Amino acid sequence: MCLTLKCIHLVVFLLLSNTFVIKSLDVLEVTDNDFKSDLLLPTIQIILLVNPYNKASILPFSLGSIERQLYPKHRIKVWIQSELLVSDKSDDKDKKELFQQMLDLNAMTVEMLRKWIRDNRKQYNDIELVLGHQSVQDLHEDKYWTTDRFKRLIEMKSYGLEISRQNWAHFVLFMDSDVVLTHNQVFLTLTRSDHMIAMAPMLYSLGTYSNFWAGITPKGYYNRTDDYLPILERQRMGEFAVPMIHSCLFINIRHKKSFNLTFDSRLITQEVSPFDDIIAFAKSAKMNAINLYINNEEVWGYIPPPVDSTVSSLKSIEQDVIDLELESLVEGPEFPIASSLQSYVSREKNDELNVDSVYVINLVRRAERRKRMVTCLQILGIEANIWDAVDGKQLNDDMIESKGIRVMEGYLDPYHKRPMTFGEIGCFLSHYHIWEDMIGRNLSKVIVLEDDVRFERNFKNRWKKVLSKFDTNTHDFLYLGRKIQDSKNESMFNELFVEPTYSYWTVGYMITRLGAQKLLDAKPLEHMIPVDEFLPVMYDKHSDERMNQHFPVRNLRALSVYPLLIYPTHYVGDNQYISDTEDSDKTELTSNTIHPKHTEL
Ligand SMILES: *[C@@H]1O[C@H](CO)[C@@H](O)[C@H](O)[C@H]1NC(C)=O
Ligand SMILES: *[C@@H]1O[C@H](CO)[C@@H](O)[C@H](O)[C@H]1NC(C)=O
Ligand SMILES: *[C@@H]1O[C@H](CO)[C@@H](O)[C@H](O)[C@H]1NC(C)=O
Ligand SMILES: *[C@@H]1O[C@H](CO)[C@@H](O)[C@H](O)[C@H]1NC(C)=O
């Protein structure tokens, strides 16, 4: 795609200069014939309404979203509206700190907008910034969505529609300043349709929030219907007519019926309650039989959940942005950052999660996983030690034998009924070498993560709270994530921990020096089983006596965090799932020695 657009620019230039036309048209034919010239693409007027203070942490990403679009920038005009906060009274001592914080964030917001415009104006057809003025004292402290705020929004959006028409735009895009589009073809795709009047790319959020409703009550309130989740979770994909779309909204203003759409409820009904721009918009669509479409063909982007109070909005949005960034890394590309605003993205200071070391096990040949993990760790501010995994693909029976490794006689995977794979042996050795390393370096406690970790919301703060309650005198081992096999049999240890029964996975855990010593003392290389079987054996919750008998001392004192703090990014059975242990060759060493009576093991 990128190449194609570049070619087109070249062609336009060459057409003007009247040379080599034939040759470059040939190139064009070969690459893509969907759009022969970017001059045929619709023009877009973006209306970006920027909250004066609480979007400072996300603005580099939302502006980056516009930059990332594969769309000729000279077909785009951007109109940005925000406010300059002023402090006109100085007597309010209680709120002084809050006001100062808001003023600082406002100064940063305005500075970013100005810088972005300075650096980008030449590329776009036009960029305009309109700054109103507002007294910081007038902002309501508890209630974020005041009538006054709605009134301003409605005025701005109505004006936005008007100037889009004046500017001869084909489409207007109303974009909230906390929308992050990670996909680079949102503009291309959403403006493709001539027949649709209003549509939105479906945006992911945290929990089940999104930028559409599948049901609306007659009074205009939210109604969760059975259609909602299948669309949100993309069990059904495509374009769906829904009663409400908001936050990132394309309107085809060449369509006559678009004149019937309004954000101002006063224009369409006597009843002004609820006085709300998006509800008025949905109502005007319904009254005029205009379908609103939500498109979930791709993962287009993200939006933080809404805030309700000014004070909480300042705290929560930064954490929400971190969690959304991590979420977007599970499947797709990183958040786009506006090229000239890199320095405004504030990253948490790196630390080692208050343990001596954080090991991340990664196979060298899995470079894309390493890259993803490194980015996640950077976003979370975690200093980690990337630990090269033992690659099962490079193991063979001779090597295993020469290292004195014996797979437990008769071991068969309980699910697949097959012996250990070289991948599983490599995985065991990777963990084992870390236990050795921490003993060698005399570290008192470490965290071990595999490289396909999905971090739960607010991971770092939650982890620090958990760690402060973990007593290394009474316990040696703590699961951060695991596959619970027998939840009914598990009991809470206290409000943060459960006593784990048989569990799968070694996706993440903390282990103490004493814990690692216990695991090494058990001499597991002499009767190797997969590491996620070995751990339950060692905390004595494995019900298979044939495994237990090889490890007479089973004294690991284990806990698990509750609720879990990490999960694997993909589970067995997912499309995306590629296991480093399941798809590798099986070791011959044990298959030769397996006795028929053990096959049910
Ligand atoms: C919400 O939607 C459901 C399903 O469409 C409908 O049965 C119900 O009456 C609606 N509730 C309200 C208050 O409109
Ligand atoms: C929709 O717009 C048309 C033309 O502007 C107008 O005649 C018609 O009354 C409008 N419909 C409604 C329901 O407002
Ligand atoms: C290991 O560290 C502990 C403190 O965590 C210390 O008491 C002990 O002496 C150290 N052992 C060695 C061998 O350095
Ligand atoms: C709970 O554990 C006991 C002993 O390990 C076992 O016999 C029982 O079947 C388990 N209960 C459930 C519900 O799995």
PDB file of N, CA and C in Angstrom, residues 50-54 83-89 92 95 98-103 105-106 133-146 148-150 152 309-311 313-314:
ATOM      1  N   VAL A  50     -10.475  18.877  21.229  1.00  0.00           N
ATOM      2  CA  VAL A  50      -9.477  18.445  22.210  1.00  0.00           C
ATOM      3  C   VAL A  50      -9.834  19.004  23.580  1.00  0.00           C
ATOM      4  N   ASN A  51     -10.074  18.127  24.515  1.00  0.00           N
ATOM      5  CA  ASN A  51     -10.307  18.560  25.892  1.00  0.00           C
ATOM      6  C   ASN A  51      -9.113  19.396  26.351  1.00  0.00           C
ATOM      7  N   PRO A  52      -9.380  20.512  27.058  1.00  0.00           N
ATOM      8  CA  PRO A  52      -8.277  21.427  27.365  1.00  0.00           C
ATOM      9  C   PRO A  52      -7.191  20.859  28.279  1.00  0.00           C
ATOM     10  N   TYR A  53      -7.457  19.848  29.057  1.00  0.00           N
ATOM     11  CA  TYR A  53      -6.406  19.392  29.976  1.00  0.00           C
ATOM     12  C   TYR A  53      -6.247  17.882  30.101  1.00  0.00           C
ATOM     13  N   ASN A  54      -7.333  17.087  30.012  1.00  0.00           N
ATOM     14  CA  ASN A  54      -7.130  15.699  30.428  1.00  0.00           C
ATOM     15  C   ASN A  54      -6.800  14.728  29.301  1.00  0.00           C
ATOM     16  N   GLU A  83      -9.189  24.652  24.200  1.00  0.00           N
ATOM     17  CA  GLU A  83      -9.328  25.842  25.028  1.00  0.00           C
ATOM     18  C   GLU A  83      -8.073  26.126  25.814  1.00  0.00           C
ATOM     19  N   LEU A  84      -7.842  27.402  25.990  1.00  0.00           N
ATOM     20  CA  LEU A  84      -6.741  27.852  26.815  1.00  0.00           C
ATOM     21  C   LEU A  84      -7.334  28.127  28.192  1.00  0.00           C
ATOM     22  N   LEU A  85      -6.841  27.428  29.182  1.00  0.00           N
ATOM     23  CA  LEU A  85      -7.370  27.644  30.523  1.00  0.00           C
ATOM     24  C   LEU A  85      -6.674  28.843  31.156  1.00  0.00           C
ATOM     25  N   VAL A  86      -7.472  29.635  31.824  1.00  0.00           N
ATOM     26  CA  VAL A  86      -6.895  30.762  32.558  1.00  0.00           C
ATOM     27  C   VAL A  86      -7.392  30.694  34.000  1.00  0.00           C
ATOM     28  N   SER A  87      -6.576  31.221  34.880  1.00  0.00           N
ATOM     29  CA  SER A  87      -6.951  31.242  36.281  1.00  0.00           C
ATOM     30  C   SER A  87      -7.228  32.693  36.633  1.00  0.00           C
ATOM     31  N   ASP A  88      -8.500  32.983  36.958  1.00  0.00           N
ATOM     32  CA  ASP A  88      -8.803  34.404  37.163  1.00  0.00           C
ATOM     33  C   ASP A  88      -9.016  34.769  38.638  1.00  0.00           C
ATOM     34  N   LYS A  89      -9.038  33.772  39.497  1.00  0.00           N
ATOM     35  CA  LYS A  89      -9.127  34.065  40.929  1.00  0.00           C
ATOM     36  C   LYS A  89      -8.006  33.302  41.615  1.00  0.00           C
ATOM     37  N   ASP A  92      -8.852  30.511  46.052  1.00  0.00           N
ATOM     38  CA  ASP A  92      -9.334  29.181  46.377  1.00  0.00           C
ATOM     39  C   ASP A  92      -8.186  28.260  46.792  1.00  0.00           C
ATOM     40  N   LYS A  95      -8.335  24.202  46.357  1.00  0.00           N
ATOM     41  CA  LYS A  95      -8.287  23.624  45.018  1.00  0.00           C
ATOM     42  C   LYS A  95      -7.066  24.079  44.232  1.00  0.00           C
ATOM     43  N   LEU A  98      -5.083  21.286  42.507  1.00  0.00           N
ATOM     44  CA  LEU A  98      -5.804  20.699  41.378  1.00  0.00           C
ATOM     45  C   LEU A  98      -5.797  21.649  40.182  1.00  0.00           C
ATOM     46  N   PHE A  99      -6.086  22.921  40.457  1.00  0.00           N
ATOM     47  CA  PHE A  99      -6.113  23.900  39.372  1.00  0.00           C
ATOM     48  C   PHE A  99      -4.746  24.003  38.711  1.00  0.00           C
ATOM     49  N   GLN A 100      -3.706  23.991  39.529  1.00  0.00           N
ATOM     50  CA  GLN A 100      -2.362  24.111  38.954  1.00  0.00           C
ATOM     51  C   GLN A 100      -2.058  22.923  38.053  1.00  0.00           C
ATOM     52  N   GLN A 101      -2.482  21.746  38.504  1.00  0.00           N
ATOM     53  CA  GLN A 101      -2.269  20.543  37.703  1.00  0.00           C
ATOM     54  C   GLN A 101      -2.998  20.657  36.364  1.00  0.00           C
ATOM     55  N   MET A 102      -4.226  21.167  36.429  1.00  0.00           N
ATOM     56  CA  MET A 102      -5.002  21.319  35.195  1.00  0.00           C
ATOM     57  C   MET A 102      -4.378  22.364  34.279  1.00  0.00           C
ATOM     58  N   LEU A 103      -3.889  23.433  34.878  1.00  0.00           N
ATOM     59  CA  LEU A 103      -3.254  24.479  34.061  1.00  0.00           C
ATOM     60  C   LEU A 103      -1.988  23.947  33.390  1.00  0.00           C
ATOM     61  N   LEU A 105      -1.304  20.791  32.624  1.00  0.00           N
ATOM     62  CA  LEU A 105      -1.673  19.857  31.555  1.00  0.00           C
ATOM     63  C   LEU A 105      -2.216  20.618  30.351  1.00  0.00           C
ATOM     64  N   ASN A 106      -2.949  21.684  30.617  1.00  0.00           N
ATOM     65  CA  ASN A 106      -3.480  22.497  29.523  1.00  0.00           C
ATOM     66  C   ASN A 106      -2.343  23.131  28.727  1.00  0.00           C
ATOM     67  N   HIS A 133     -11.220  30.392  25.267  1.00  0.00           N
ATOM     68  CA  HIS A 133     -10.668  30.640  26.597  1.00  0.00           C
ATOM     69  C   HIS A 133     -11.659  30.161  27.627  1.00  0.00           C
ATOM     70  N   GLN A 134     -11.147  29.586  28.675  1.00  0.00           N
ATOM     71  CA  GLN A 134     -12.039  29.166  29.735  1.00  0.00           C
ATOM     72  C   GLN A 134     -11.335  29.336  31.070  1.00  0.00           C
ATOM     73  N   SER A 135     -12.119  29.744  32.054  1.00  0.00           N
ATOM     74  CA  SER A 135     -11.555  29.892  33.389  1.00  0.00           C
ATOM     75  C   SER A 135     -11.499  28.527  34.052  1.00  0.00           C
ATOM     76  N   VAL A 136     -10.359  28.208  34.621  1.00  0.00           N
ATOM     77  CA  VAL A 136     -10.199  26.903  35.252  1.00  0.00           C
ATOM     78  C   VAL A 136     -11.175  26.751  36.418  1.00  0.00           C
ATOM     79  N   GLN A 137     -11.530  27.860  37.054  1.00  0.00           N
ATOM     80  CA  GLN A 137     -12.475  27.803  38.179  1.00  0.00           C
ATOM     81  C   GLN A 137     -13.877  27.397  37.739  1.00  0.00           C
ATOM     82  N   ASP A 138     -14.167  27.611  36.463  1.00  0.00           N
ATOM     83  CA  ASP A 138     -15.503  27.259  35.986  1.00  0.00           C
ATOM     84  C   ASP A 138     -15.669  25.767  35.713  1.00  0.00           C
ATOM     85  N   LEU A 139     -14.554  25.063  35.676  1.00  0.00           N
ATOM     86  CA  LEU A 139     -14.663  23.634  35.407  1.00  0.00           C
ATOM     87  C   LEU A 139     -15.150  22.950  36.667  1.00  0.00           C
ATOM     88  N   HIS A 140     -16.158  22.172  36.496  1.00  0.00           N
ATOM     89  CA  HIS A 140     -16.760  21.520  37.646  1.00  0.00           C
ATOM     90  C   HIS A 140     -15.867  20.382  38.116  1.00  0.00           C
ATOM     91  N   GLU A 141     -15.656  20.347  39.412  1.00  0.00           N
ATOM     92  CA  GLU A 141     -14.659  19.421  39.945  1.00  0.00           C
ATOM     93  C   GLU A 141     -15.136  17.970  39.983  1.00  0.00           C
ATOM     94  N   ASP A 142     -16.382  17.786  40.372  1.00  0.00           N
ATOM     95  CA  ASP A 142     -16.875  16.422  40.532  1.00  0.00           C
ATOM     96  C   ASP A 142     -17.568  15.933  39.276  1.00  0.00           C
ATOM     97  N   LYS A 143     -18.385  16.782  38.729  1.00  0.00           N
ATOM     98  CA  LYS A 143     -19.164  16.367  37.582  1.00  0.00           C
ATOM     99  C   LYS A 143     -18.432  16.826  36.325  1.00  0.00           C
ATOM    100  N   TYR A 144     -18.051  15.843  35.532  1.00  0.00           N
ATOM    101  CA  TYR A 144     -17.266  16.161  34.355  1.00  0.00           C
ATOM    102  C   TYR A 144     -18.170  16.620  33.224  1.00  0.00           C
ATOM    103  N   TRP A 145     -19.290  15.888  33.080  1.00  0.00           N
ATOM    104  CA  TRP A 145     -20.187  16.193  31.967  1.00  0.00           C
ATOM    105  C   TRP A 145     -21.279  17.159  32.430  1.00  0.00           C
ATOM    106  N   THR A 146     -20.958  18.432  32.482  1.00  0.00           N
ATOM    107  CA  THR A 146     -21.937  19.438  32.877  1.00  0.00           C
ATOM    108  C   THR A 146     -22.744  19.880  31.665  1.00  0.00           C
ATOM    109  N   ASP A 148     -23.093  22.786  30.685  1.00  0.00           N
ATOM    110  CA  ASP A 148     -22.290  23.766  29.974  1.00  0.00           C
ATOM    111  C   ASP A 148     -21.338  23.092  28.979  1.00  0.00           C
ATOM    112  N   ARG A 149     -20.752  21.965  29.435  1.00  0.00           N
ATOM    113  CA  ARG A 149     -19.837  21.245  28.546  1.00  0.00           C
ATOM    114  C   ARG A 149     -20.576  20.725  27.318  1.00  0.00           C
ATOM    115  N   PHE A 150     -21.763  20.151  27.555  1.00  0.00           N
ATOM    116  CA  PHE A 150     -22.551  19.652  26.427  1.00  0.00           C
ATOM    117  C   PHE A 150     -22.900  20.777  25.460  1.00  0.00           C
ATOM    118  N   ARG A 152     -21.316  23.517  24.853  1.00  0.00           N
ATOM    119  CA  ARG A 152     -20.142  23.869  24.049  1.00  0.00           C
ATOM    120  C   ARG A 152     -19.879  22.838  22.963  1.00  0.00           C
ATOM    121  N   SER A 309     -15.437  12.011  36.623  1.00  0.00           N
ATOM    122  CA  SER A 309     -15.114  13.181  37.423  1.00  0.00           C
ATOM    123  C   SER A 309     -13.775  13.771  37.002  1.00  0.00           C
ATOM    124  N   THR A 310     -13.667  15.065  37.152  1.00  0.00           N
ATOM    125  CA  THR A 310     -12.465  15.769  36.726  1.00  0.00           C
ATOM    126  C   THR A 310     -11.242  15.237  37.445  1.00  0.00           C
ATOM    127  N   VAL A 311     -11.377  15.047  38.757  1.00  0.00           N
ATOM    128  CA  VAL A 311     -10.233  14.608  39.543  1.00  0.00           C
ATOM    129  C   VAL A 311      -9.801  13.203  39.133  1.00  0.00           C
ATOM    130  N   SER A 313     -10.369  11.730  36.411  1.00  0.00           N
ATOM    131  CA  SER A 313      -9.929  11.674  35.020  1.00  0.00           C
ATOM    132  C   SER A 313      -8.435  11.938  34.903  1.00  0.00           C
ATOM    133  N   LEU A 314      -7.909  12.752  35.789  1.00  0.00           N
ATOM    134  CA  LEU A 314      -6.487  13.065  35.706  1.00  0.00           C
ATOM    135  C   LEU A 314      -5.643  11.842  36.044  1.00  0.00           C
TER     136      LEU A 314
END
